[in-house]
mmCIF file of C-alpha atoms in Angstrom:
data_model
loop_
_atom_site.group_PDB
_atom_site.id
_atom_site.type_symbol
_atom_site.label_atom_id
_atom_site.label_comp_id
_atom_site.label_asym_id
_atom_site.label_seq_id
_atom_site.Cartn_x
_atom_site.Cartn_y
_atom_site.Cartn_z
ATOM 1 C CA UNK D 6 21.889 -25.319 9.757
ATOM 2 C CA UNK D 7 24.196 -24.869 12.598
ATOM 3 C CA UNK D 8 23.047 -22.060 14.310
ATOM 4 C CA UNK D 9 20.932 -21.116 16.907
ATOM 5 C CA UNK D 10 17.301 -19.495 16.236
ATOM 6 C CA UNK D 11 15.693 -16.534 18.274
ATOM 7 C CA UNK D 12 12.594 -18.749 19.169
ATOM 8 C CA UNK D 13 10.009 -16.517 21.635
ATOM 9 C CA UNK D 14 6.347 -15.916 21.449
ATOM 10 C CA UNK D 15 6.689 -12.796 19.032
ATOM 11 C CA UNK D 16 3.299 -13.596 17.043
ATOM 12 C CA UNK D 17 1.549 -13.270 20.301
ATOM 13 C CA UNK D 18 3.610 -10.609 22.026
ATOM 14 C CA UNK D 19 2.660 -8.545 18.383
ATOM 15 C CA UNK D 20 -0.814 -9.294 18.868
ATOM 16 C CA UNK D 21 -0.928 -7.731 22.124
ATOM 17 C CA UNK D 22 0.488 -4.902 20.725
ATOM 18 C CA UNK D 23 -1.755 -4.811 18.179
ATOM 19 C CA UNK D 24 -4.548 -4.881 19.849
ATOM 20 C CA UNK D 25 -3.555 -2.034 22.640
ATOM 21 C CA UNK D 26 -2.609 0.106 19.205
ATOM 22 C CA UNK D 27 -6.251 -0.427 17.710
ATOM 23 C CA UNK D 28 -7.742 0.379 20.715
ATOM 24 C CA UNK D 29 -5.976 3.715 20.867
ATOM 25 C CA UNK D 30 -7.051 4.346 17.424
ATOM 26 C CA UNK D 31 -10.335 3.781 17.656
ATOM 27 C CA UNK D 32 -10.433 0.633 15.119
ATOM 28 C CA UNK D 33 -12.243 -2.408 16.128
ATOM 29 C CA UNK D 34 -11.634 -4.753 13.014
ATOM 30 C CA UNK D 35 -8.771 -5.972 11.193
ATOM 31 C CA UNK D 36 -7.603 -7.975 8.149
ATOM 32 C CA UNK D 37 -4.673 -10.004 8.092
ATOM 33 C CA UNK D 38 -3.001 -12.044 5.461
ATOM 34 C CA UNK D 39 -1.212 -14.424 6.994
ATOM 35 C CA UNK D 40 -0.301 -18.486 6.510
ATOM 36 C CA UNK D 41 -2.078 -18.567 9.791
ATOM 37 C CA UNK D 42 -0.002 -17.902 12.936
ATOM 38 C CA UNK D 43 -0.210 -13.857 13.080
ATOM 39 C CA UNK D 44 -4.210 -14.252 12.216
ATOM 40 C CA UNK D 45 -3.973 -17.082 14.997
ATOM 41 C CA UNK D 46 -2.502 -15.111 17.548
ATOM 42 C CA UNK D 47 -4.874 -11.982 17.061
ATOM 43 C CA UNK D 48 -7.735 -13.836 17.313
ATOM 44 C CA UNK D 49 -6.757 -15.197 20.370
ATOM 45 C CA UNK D 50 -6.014 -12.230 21.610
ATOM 46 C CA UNK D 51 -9.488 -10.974 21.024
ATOM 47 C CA UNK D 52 -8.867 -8.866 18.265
ATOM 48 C CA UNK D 53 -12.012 -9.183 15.225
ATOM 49 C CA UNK D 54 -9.928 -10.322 12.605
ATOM 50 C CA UNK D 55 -10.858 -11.381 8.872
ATOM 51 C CA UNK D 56 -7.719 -13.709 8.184
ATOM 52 C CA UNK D 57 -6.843 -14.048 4.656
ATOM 53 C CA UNK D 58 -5.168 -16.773 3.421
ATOM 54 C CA UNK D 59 -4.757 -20.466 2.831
ATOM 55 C CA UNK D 60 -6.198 -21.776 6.321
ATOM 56 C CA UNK D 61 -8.327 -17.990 6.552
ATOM 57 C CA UNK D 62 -11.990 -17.053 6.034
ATOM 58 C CA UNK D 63 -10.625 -16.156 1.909
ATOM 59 C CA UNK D 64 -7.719 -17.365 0.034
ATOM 60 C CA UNK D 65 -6.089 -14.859 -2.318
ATOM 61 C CA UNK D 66 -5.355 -15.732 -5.431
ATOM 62 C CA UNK D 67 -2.141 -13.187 -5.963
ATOM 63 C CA UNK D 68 0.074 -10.752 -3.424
ATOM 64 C CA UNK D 69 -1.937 -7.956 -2.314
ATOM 65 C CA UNK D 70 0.270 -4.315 -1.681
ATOM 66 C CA UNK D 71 -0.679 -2.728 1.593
ATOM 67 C CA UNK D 72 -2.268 -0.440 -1.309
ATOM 68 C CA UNK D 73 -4.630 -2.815 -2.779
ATOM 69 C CA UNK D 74 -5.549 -3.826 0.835
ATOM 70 C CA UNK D 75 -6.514 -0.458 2.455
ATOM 71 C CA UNK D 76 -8.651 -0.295 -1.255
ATOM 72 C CA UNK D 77 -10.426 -3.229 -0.808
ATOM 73 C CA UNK D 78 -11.145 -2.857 3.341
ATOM 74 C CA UNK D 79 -11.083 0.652 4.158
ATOM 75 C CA UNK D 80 -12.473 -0.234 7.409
ATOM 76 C CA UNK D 81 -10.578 -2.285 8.548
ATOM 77 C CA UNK D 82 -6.369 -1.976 10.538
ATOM 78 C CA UNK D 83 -3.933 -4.101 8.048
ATOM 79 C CA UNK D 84 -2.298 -6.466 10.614
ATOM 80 C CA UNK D 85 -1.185 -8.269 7.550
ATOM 81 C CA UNK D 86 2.962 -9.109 8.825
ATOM 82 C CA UNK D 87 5.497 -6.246 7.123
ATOM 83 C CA UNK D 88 2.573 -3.700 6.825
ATOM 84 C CA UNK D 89 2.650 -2.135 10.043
ATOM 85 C CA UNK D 90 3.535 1.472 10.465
ATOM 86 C CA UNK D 91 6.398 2.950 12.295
ATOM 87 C CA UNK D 92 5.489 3.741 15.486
ATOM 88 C CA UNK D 93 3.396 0.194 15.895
ATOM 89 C CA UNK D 94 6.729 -1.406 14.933
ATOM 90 C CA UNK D 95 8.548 0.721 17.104
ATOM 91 C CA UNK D 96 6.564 -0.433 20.077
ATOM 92 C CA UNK D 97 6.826 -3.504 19.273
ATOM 93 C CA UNK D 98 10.823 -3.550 19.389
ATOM 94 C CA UNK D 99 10.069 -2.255 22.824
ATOM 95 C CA UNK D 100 8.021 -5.133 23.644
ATOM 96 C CA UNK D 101 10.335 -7.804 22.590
ATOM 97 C CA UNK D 102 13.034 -6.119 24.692
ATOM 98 C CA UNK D 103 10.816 -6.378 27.369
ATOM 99 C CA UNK D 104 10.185 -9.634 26.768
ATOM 100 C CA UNK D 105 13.829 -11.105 25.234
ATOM 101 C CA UNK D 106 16.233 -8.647 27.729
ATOM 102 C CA UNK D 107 19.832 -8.765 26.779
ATOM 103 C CA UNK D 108 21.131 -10.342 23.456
ATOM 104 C CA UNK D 109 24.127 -12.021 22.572
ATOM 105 C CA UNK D 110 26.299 -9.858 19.884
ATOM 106 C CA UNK D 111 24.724 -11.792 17.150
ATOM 107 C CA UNK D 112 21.108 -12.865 16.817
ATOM 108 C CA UNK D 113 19.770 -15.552 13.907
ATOM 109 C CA UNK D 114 16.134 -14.504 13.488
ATOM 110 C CA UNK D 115 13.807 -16.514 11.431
ATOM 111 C CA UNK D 116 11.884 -13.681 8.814
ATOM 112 C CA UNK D 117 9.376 -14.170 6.750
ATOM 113 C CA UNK D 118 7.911 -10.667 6.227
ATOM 114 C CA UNK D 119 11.235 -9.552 7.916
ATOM 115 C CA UNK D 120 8.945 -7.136 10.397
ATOM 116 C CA UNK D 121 10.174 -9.136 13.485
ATOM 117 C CA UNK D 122 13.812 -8.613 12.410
ATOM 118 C CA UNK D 123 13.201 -4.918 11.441
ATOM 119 C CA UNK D 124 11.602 -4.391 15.217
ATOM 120 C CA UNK D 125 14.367 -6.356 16.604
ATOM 121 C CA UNK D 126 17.133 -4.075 15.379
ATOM 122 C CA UNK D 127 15.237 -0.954 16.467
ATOM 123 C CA UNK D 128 15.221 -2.204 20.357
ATOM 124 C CA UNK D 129 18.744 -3.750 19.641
ATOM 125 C CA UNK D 130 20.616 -1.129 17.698
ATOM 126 C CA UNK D 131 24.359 -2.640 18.080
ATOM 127 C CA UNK D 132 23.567 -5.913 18.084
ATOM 128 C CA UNK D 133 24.055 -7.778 14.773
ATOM 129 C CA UNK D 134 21.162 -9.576 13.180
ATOM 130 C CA UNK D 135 21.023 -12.532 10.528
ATOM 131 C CA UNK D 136 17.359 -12.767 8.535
ATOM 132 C CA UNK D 137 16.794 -16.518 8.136
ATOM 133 C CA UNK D 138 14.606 -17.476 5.666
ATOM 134 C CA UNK D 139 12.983 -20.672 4.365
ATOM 135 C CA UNK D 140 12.606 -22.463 7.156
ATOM 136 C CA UNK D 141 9.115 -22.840 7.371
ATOM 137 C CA UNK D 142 6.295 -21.812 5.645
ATOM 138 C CA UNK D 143 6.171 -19.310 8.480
ATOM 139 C CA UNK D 144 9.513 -18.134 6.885
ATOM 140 C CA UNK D 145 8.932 -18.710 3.513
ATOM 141 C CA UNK D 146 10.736 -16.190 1.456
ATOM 142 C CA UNK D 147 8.629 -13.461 -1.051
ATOM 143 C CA UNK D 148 10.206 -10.901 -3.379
ATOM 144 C CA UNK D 149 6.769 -8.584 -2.715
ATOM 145 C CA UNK D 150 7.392 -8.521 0.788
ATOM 146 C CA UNK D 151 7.697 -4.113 0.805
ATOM 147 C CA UNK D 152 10.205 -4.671 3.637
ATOM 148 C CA UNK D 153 12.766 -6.636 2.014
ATOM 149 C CA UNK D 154 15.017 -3.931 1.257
ATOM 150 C CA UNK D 155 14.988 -2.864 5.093
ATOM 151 C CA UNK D 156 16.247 -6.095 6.202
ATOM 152 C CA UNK D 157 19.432 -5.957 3.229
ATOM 153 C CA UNK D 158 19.973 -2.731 5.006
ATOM 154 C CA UNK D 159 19.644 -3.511 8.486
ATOM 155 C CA UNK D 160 20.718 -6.829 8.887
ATOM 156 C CA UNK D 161 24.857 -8.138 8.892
ATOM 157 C CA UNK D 162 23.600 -11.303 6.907
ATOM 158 C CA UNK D 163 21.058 -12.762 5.429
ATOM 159 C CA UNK D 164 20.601 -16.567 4.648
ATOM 160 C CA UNK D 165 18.123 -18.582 2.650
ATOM 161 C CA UNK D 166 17.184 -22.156 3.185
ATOM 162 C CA UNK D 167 20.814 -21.998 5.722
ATOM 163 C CA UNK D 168 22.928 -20.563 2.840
ATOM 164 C CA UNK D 169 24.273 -17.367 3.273
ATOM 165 C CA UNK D 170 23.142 -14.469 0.731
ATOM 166 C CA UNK D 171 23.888 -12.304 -1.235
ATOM 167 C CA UNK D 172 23.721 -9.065 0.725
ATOM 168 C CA UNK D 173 24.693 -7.151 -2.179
ATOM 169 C CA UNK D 174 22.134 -9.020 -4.628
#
């Protein structure tokens, strides 16, 4: 591709942050869909996760809206990546700052759910970020993800198997 990725230990940095935000909300379980590495890393973390997915506890069999989660496990903190609310993702900007220190003016970040891009620009206001998608299945590219539109917005490109998109499209 020609560029150079953001690579750092976000999945497990989140997890952390995950877990301190449960704690001061009094939940004790979560559910995650996830290919495997966010489920992964809040398990490891000690976090009482039911991973969904295709390596998880269940496989589902269609995308599931934040919506259609909270209906079907009310008791439980959707970790699921892109489903996080504001102040979680907030802090977790804060944590990858903490983590990442200064940036260079632009910043390729690989995106799947586009949450660690979204967080990114939030700790990193002025500095320019590229979504890169399709990389992985880690980065695989889904029209349902709900923050999709956030990264068009936020982000000064956006490219797709290391093809630039269509910002406008």
């Amino acid at each position: 591709m020609g560029v150079k990725l953001l690579r750092f230990p976000h999945k497990r940095i989140r997890a952390q942050v995950i877990k301190q935000y449960m704690k001061q909300a009094g939940q004790t379980r979560a559910v995650c869909f996830s290919c495997g590495n966010a489920a992964d890393e809040l398990e490891k973390a000690g976090v009482d996760v039911l991973h969904i997915g295709a390596h998880g506890v269940l496989a589902p069999n269609k995308w599931f809206t934040q919506a259609e989660i909270k209906h079907t496990f009310p008791d439980y903190f959707d970790a699921t990546s892109g489903h996080l609310p504001m102040e979680l993702m907030v802090a977790l900007g804060q944590a990858y700052a903490a983590h990442l220190g200064a940036l260079p003016e632009t910043v390729y970040v690989p995106s799947g759910s586009g949450e660690t891009v979204v967080c990114l620009k939030l700790a990193y206001p002025d500095t320019h970020f590229v979504a890169v998608y399709n990389i992985d299945d880690a980065t695989a590219f889904s029209p349902y993800c709900p923050l999709n539109a956030l990264v068009r917005l936020l982000c000064d490109d956006i490219l797709f198997d290391g093809r630039a998109d269509l910002k406008s499209g």
